[in-house]
PDB file as gemmi writes it, atoms N, CA and C in Angstrom:
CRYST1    1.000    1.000    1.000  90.00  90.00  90.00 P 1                      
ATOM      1  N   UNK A   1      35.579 -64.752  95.115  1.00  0.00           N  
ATOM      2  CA  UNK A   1      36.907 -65.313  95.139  1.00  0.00           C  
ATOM      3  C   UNK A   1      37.874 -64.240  94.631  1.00  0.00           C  
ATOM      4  N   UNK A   2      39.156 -64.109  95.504  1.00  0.00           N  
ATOM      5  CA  UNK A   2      39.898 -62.887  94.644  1.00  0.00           C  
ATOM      6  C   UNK A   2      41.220 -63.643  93.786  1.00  0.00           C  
ATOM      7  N   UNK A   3      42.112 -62.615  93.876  1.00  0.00           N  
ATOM      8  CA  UNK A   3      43.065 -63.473  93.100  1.00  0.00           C  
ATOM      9  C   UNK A   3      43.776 -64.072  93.644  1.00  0.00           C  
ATOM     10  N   UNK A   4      43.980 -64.011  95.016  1.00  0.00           N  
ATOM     11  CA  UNK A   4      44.929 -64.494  95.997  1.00  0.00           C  
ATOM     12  C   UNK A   4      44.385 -65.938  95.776  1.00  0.00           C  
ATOM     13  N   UNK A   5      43.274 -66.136  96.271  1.00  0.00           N  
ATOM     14  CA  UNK A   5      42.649 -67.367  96.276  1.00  0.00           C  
ATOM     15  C   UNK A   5      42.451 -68.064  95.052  1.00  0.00           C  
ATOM     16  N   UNK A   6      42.625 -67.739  93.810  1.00  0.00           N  
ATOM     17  CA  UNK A   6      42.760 -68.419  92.433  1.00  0.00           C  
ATOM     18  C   UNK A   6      43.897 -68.690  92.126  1.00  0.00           C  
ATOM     19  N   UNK A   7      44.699 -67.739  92.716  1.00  0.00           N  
ATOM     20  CA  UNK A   7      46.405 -68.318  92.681  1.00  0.00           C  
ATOM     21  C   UNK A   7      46.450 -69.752  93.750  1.00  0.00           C  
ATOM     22  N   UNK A   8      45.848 -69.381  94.521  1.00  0.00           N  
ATOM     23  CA  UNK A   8      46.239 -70.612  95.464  1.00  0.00           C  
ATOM     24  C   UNK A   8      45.503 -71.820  94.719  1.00  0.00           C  
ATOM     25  N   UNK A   9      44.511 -71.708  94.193  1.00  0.00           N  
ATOM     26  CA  UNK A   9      43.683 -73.203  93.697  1.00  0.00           C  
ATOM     27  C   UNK A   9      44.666 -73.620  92.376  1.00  0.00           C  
ATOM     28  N   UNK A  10      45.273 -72.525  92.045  1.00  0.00           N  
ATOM     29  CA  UNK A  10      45.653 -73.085  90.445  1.00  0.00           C  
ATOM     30  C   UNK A  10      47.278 -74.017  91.211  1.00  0.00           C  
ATOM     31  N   UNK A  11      48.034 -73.470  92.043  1.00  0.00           N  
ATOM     32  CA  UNK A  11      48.925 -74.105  92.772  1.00  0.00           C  
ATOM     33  C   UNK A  11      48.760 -75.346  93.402  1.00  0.00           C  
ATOM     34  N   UNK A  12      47.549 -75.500  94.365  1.00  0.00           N  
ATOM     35  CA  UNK A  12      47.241 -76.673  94.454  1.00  0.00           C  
ATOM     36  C   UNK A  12      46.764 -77.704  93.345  1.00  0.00           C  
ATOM     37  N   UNK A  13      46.153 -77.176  91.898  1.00  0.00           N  
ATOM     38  CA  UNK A  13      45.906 -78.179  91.487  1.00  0.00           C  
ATOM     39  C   UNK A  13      46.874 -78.648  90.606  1.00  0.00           C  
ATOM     40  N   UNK A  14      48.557 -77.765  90.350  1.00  0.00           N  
ATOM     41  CA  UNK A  14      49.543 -78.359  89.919  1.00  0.00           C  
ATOM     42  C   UNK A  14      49.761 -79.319  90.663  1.00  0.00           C  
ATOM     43  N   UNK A  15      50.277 -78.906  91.930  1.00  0.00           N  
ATOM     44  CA  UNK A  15      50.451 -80.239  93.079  1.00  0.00           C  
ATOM     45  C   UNK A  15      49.795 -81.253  92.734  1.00  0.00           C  
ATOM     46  N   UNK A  16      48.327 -81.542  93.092  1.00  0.00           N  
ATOM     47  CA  UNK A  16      47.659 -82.602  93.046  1.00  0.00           C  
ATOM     48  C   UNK A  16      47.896 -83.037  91.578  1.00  0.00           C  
ATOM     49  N   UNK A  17      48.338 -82.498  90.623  1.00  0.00           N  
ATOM     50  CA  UNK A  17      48.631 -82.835  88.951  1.00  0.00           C  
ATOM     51  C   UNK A  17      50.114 -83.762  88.818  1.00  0.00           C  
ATOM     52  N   UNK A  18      50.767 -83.139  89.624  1.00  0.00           N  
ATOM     53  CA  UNK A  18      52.015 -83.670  89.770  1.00  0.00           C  
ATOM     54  C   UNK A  18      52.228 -84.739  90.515  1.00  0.00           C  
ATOM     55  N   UNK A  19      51.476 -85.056  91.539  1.00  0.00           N  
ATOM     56  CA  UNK A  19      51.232 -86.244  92.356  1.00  0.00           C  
ATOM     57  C   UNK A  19      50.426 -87.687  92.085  1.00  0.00           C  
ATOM     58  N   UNK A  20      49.751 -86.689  90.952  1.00  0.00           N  
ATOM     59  CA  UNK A  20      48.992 -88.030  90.245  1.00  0.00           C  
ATOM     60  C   UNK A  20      49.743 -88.744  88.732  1.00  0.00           C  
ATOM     61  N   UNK A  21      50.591 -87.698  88.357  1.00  0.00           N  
ATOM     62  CA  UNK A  21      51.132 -88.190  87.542  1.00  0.00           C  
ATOM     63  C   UNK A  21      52.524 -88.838  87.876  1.00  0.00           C  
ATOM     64  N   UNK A  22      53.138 -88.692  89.289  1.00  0.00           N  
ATOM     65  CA  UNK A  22      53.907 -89.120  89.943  1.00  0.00           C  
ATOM     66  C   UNK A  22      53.281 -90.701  90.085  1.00  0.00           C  
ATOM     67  N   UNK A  23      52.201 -91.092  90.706  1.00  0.00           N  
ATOM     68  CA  UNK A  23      51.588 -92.344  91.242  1.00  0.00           C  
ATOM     69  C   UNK A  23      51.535 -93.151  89.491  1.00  0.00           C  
ATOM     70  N   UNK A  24      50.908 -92.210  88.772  1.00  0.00           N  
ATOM     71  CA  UNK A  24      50.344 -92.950  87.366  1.00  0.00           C  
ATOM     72  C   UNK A  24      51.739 -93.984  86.850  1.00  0.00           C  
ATOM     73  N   UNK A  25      53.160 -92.751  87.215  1.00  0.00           N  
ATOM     74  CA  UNK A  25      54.185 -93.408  86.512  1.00  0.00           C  
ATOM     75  C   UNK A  25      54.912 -94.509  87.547  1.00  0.00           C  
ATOM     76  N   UNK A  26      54.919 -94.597  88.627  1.00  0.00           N  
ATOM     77  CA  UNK A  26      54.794 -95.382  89.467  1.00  0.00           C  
ATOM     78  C   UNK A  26      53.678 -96.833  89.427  1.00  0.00           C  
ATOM     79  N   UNK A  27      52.442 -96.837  88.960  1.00  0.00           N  
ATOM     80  CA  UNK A  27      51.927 -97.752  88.749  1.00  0.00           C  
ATOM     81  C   UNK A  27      52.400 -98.555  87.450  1.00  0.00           C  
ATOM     82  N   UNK A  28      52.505 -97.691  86.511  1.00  0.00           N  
ATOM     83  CA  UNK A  28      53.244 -97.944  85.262  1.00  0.00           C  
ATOM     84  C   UNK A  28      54.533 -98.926  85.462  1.00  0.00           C  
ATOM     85  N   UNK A  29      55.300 -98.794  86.049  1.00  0.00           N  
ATOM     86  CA  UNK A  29      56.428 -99.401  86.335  1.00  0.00           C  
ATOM     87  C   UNK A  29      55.881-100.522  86.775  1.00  0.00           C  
ATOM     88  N   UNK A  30      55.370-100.767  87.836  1.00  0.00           N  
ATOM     89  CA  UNK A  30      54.987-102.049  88.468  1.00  0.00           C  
ATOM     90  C   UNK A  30      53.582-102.627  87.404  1.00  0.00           C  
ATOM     91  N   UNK A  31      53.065-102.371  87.450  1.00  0.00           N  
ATOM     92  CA  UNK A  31      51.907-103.014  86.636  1.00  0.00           C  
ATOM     93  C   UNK A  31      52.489-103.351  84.958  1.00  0.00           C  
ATOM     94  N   UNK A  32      53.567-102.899  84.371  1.00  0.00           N  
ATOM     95  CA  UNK A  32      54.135-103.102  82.975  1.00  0.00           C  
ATOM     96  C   UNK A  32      54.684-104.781  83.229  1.00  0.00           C  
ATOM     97  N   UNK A  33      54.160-105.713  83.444  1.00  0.00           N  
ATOM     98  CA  UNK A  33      54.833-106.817  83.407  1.00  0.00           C  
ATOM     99  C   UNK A  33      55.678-107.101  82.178  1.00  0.00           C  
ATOM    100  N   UNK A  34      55.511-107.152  81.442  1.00  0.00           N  
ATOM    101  CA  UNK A  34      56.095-107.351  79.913  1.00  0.00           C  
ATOM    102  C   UNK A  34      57.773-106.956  79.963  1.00  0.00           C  
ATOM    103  N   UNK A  35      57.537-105.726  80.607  1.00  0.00           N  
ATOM    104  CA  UNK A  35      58.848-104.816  80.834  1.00  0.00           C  
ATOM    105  C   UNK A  35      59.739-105.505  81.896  1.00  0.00           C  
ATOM    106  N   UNK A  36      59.130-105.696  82.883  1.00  0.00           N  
ATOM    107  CA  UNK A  36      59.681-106.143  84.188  1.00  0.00           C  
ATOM    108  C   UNK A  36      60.441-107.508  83.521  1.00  0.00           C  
ATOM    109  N   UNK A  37      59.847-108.344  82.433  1.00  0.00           N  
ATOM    110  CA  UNK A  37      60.117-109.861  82.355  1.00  0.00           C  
ATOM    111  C   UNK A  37      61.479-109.343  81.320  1.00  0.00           C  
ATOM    112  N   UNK A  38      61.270-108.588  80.640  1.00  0.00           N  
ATOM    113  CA  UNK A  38      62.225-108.059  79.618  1.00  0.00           C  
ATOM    114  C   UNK A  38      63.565-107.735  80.236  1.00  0.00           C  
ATOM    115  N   UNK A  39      63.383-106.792  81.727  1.00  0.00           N  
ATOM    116  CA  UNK A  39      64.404-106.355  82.594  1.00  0.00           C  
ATOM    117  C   UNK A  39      64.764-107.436  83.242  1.00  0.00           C  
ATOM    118  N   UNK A  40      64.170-108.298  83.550  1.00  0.00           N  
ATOM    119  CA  UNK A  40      64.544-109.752  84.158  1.00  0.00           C  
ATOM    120  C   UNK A  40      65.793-110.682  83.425  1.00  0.00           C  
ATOM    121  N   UNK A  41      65.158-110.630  82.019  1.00  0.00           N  
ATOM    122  CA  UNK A  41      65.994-111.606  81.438  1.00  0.00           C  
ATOM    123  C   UNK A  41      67.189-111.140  80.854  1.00  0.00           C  
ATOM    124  N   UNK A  42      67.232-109.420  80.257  1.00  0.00           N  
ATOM    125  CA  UNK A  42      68.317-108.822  80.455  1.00  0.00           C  
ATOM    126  C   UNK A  42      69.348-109.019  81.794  1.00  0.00           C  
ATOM    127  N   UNK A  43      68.913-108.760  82.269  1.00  0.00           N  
ATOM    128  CA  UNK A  43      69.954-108.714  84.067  1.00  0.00           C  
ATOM    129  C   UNK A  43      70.553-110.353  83.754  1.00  0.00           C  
ATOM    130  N   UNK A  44      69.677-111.002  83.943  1.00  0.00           N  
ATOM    131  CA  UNK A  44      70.097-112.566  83.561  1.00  0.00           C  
ATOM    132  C   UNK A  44      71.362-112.950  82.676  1.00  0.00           C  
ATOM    133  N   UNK A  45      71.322-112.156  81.569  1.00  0.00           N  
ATOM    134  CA  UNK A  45      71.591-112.430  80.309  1.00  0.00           C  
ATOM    135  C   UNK A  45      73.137-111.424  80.810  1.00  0.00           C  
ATOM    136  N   UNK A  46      73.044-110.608  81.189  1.00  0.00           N  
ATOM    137  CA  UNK A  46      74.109-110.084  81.572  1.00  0.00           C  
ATOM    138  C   UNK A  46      75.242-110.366  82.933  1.00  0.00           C  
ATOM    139  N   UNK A  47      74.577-111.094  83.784  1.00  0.00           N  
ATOM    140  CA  UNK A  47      75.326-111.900  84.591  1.00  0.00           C  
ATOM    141  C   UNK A  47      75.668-112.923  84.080  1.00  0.00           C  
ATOM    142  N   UNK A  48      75.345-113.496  83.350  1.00  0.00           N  
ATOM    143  CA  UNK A  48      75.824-114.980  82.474  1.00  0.00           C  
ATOM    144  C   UNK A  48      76.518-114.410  81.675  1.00  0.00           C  
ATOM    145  N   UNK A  49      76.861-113.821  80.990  1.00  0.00           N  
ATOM    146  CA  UNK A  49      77.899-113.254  80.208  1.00  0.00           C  
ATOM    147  C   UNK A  49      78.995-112.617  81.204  1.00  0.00           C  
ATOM    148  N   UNK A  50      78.730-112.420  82.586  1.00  0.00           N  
ATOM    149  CA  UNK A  50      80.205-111.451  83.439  1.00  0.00           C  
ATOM    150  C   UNK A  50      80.791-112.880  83.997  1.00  0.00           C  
ATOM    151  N   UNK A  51      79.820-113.853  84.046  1.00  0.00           N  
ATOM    152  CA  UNK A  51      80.357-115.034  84.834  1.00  0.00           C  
ATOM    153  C   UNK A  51      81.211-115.776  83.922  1.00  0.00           C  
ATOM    154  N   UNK A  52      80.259-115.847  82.744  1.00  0.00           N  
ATOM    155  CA  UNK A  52      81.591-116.375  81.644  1.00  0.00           C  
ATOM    156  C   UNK A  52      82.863-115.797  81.007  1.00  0.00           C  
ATOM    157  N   UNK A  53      82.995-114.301  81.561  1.00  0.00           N  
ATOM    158  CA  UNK A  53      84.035-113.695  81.030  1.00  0.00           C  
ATOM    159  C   UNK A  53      85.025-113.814  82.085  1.00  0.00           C  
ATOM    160  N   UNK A  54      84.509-113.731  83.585  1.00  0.00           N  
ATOM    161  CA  UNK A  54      85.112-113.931  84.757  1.00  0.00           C  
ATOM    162  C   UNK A  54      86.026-115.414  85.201  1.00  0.00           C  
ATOM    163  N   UNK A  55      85.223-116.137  84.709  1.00  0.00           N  
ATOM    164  CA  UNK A  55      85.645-117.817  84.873  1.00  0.00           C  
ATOM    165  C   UNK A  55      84.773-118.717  84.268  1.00  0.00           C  
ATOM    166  N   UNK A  56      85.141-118.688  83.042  1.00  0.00           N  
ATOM    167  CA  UNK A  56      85.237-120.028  82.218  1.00  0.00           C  
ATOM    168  C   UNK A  56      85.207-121.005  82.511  1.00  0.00           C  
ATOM    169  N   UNK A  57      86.025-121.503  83.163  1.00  0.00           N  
ATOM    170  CA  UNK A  57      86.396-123.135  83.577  1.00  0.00           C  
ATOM    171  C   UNK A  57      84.514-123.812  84.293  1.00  0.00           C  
ATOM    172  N   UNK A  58      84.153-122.528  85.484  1.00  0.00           N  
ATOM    173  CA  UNK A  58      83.214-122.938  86.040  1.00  0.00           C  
ATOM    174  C   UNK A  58      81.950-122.760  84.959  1.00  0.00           C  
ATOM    175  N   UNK A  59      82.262-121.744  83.741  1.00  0.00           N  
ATOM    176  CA  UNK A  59      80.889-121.642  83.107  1.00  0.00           C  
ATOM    177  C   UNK A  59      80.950-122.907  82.560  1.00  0.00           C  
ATOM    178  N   UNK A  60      81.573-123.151  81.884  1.00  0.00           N  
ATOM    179  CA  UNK A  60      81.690-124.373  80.754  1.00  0.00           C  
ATOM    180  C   UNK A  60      81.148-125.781  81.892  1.00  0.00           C  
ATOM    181  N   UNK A  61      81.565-125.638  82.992  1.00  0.00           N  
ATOM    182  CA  UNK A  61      81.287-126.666  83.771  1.00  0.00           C  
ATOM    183  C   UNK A  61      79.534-126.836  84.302  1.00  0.00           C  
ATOM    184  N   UNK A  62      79.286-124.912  84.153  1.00  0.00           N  
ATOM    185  CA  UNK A  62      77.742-125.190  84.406  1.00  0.00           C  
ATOM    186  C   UNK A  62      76.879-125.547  83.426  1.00  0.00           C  
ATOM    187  N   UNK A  63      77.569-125.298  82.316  1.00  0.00           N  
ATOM    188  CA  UNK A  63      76.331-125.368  81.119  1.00  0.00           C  
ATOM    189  C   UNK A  63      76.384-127.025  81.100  1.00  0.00           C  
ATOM    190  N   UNK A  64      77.722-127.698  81.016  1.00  0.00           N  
ATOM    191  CA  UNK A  64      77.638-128.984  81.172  1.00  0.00           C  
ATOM    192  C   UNK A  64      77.073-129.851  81.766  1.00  0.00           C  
ATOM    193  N   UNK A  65      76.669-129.449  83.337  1.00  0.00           N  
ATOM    194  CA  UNK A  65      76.080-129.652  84.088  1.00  0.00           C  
ATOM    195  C   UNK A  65      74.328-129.411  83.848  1.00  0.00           C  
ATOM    196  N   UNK A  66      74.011-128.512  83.155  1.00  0.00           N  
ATOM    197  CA  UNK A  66      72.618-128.341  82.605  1.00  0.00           C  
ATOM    198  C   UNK A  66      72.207-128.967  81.906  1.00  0.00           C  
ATOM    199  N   UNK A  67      73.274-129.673  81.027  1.00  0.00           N  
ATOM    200  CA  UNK A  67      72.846-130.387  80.023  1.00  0.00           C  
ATOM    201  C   UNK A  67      72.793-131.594  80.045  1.00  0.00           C  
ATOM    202  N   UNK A  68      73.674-132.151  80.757  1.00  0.00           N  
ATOM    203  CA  UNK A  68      73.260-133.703  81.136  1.00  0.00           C  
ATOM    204  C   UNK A  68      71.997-133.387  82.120  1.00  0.00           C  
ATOM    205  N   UNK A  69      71.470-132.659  83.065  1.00  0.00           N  
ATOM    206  CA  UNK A  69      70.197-132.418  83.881  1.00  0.00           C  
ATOM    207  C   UNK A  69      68.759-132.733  83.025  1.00  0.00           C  
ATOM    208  N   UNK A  70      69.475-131.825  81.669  1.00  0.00           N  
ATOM    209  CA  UNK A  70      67.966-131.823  80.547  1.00  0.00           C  
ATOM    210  C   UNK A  70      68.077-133.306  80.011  1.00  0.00           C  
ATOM    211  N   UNK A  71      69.127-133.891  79.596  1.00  0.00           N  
ATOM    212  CA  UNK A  71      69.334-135.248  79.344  1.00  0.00           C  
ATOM    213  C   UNK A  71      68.686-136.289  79.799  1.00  0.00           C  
ATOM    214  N   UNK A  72      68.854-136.198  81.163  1.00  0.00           N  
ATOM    215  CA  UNK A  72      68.268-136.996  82.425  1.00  0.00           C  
ATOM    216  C   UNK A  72      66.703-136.885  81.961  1.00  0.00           C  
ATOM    217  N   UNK A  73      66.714-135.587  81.966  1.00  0.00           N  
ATOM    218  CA  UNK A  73      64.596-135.274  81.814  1.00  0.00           C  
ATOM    219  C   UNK A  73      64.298-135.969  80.999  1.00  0.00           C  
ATOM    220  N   UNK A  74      65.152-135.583  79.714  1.00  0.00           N  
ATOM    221  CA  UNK A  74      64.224-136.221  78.496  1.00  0.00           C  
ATOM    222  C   UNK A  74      64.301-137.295  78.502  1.00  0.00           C  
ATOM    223  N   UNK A  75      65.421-137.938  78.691  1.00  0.00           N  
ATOM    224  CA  UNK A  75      65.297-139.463  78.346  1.00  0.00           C  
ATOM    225  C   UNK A  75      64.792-140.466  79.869  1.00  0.00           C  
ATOM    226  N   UNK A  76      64.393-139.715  80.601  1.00  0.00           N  
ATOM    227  CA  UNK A  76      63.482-140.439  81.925  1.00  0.00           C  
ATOM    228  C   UNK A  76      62.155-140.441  81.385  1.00  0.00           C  
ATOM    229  N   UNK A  77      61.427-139.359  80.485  1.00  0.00           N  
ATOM    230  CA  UNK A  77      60.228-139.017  80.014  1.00  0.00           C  
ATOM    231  C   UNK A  77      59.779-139.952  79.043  1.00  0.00           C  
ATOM    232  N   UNK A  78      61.012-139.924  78.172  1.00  0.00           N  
ATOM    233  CA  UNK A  78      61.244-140.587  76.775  1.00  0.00           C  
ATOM    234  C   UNK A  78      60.958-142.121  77.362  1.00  0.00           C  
ATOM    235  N   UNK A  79      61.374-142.650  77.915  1.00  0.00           N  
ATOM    236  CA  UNK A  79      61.566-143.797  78.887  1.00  0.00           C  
ATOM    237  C   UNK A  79      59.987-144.160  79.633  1.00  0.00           C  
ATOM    238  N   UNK A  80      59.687-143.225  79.981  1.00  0.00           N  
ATOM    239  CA  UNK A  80      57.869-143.431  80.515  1.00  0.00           C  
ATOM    240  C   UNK A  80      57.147-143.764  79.297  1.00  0.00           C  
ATOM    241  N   UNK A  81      57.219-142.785  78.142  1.00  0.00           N  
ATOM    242  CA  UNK A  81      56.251-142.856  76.880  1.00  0.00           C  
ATOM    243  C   UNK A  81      56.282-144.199  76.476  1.00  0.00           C  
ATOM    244  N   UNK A  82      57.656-144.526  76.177  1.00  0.00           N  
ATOM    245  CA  UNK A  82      57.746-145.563  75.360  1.00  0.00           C  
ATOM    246  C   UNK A  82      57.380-147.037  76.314  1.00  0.00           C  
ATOM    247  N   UNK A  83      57.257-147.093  77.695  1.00  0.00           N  
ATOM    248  CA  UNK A  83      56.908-148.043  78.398  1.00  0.00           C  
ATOM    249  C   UNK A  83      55.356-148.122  78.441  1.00  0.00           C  
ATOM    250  N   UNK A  84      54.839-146.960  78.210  1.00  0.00           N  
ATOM    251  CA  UNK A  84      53.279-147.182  78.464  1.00  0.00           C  
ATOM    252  C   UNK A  84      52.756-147.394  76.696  1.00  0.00           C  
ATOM    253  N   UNK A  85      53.626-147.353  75.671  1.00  0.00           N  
ATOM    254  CA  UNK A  85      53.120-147.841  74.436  1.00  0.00           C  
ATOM    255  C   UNK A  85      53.460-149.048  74.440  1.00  0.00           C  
ATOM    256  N   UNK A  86      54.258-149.872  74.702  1.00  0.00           N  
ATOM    257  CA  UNK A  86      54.631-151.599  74.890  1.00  0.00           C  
ATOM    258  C   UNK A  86      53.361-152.258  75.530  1.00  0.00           C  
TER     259      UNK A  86                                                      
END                                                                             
């Protein structure tokens, strides 16, 4: 083997070094669920805050709207329990 050809293997095996650590950090991203749920609820958390800075009238109207929804739940639930203890 001369040197031409040891230069070339040591080049290719940066490449192939760089490509695998390209894929590794690429799997990383997608396979990090934890992160992804973290980036999820950020984004979330930050559109609910532009919507409420944007228009009020409709936030206040949605949360209101959520809350009689959870209302409904609980006390439809609340309403089953207590019929099957009678």
């Amino acid at each position: 083997m001369n040197a031409h050809e040891k230069q070339q293997g040591v080049v290719q095996a940066a490449q192939a070094r760089a490509e695998l650590y390209d894929t590794l950090a690429q799997l990383k991203d997608r396979l990090n669920y934890a992160q992804r749920v973290d980036d999820a609820v950020d984004d979330v958390k930050h559109r609910i805050s532009e919507q409420k800075r944007r228009n009020p009238l409709a936030f206040a109207a949605g949360v209101a709207g959520v809350a009689v929804i959870a209302g409904v739940a609980v006390w439809t639930v609340a309403s089953a329990v207590i019929r099957r203890f009678e």
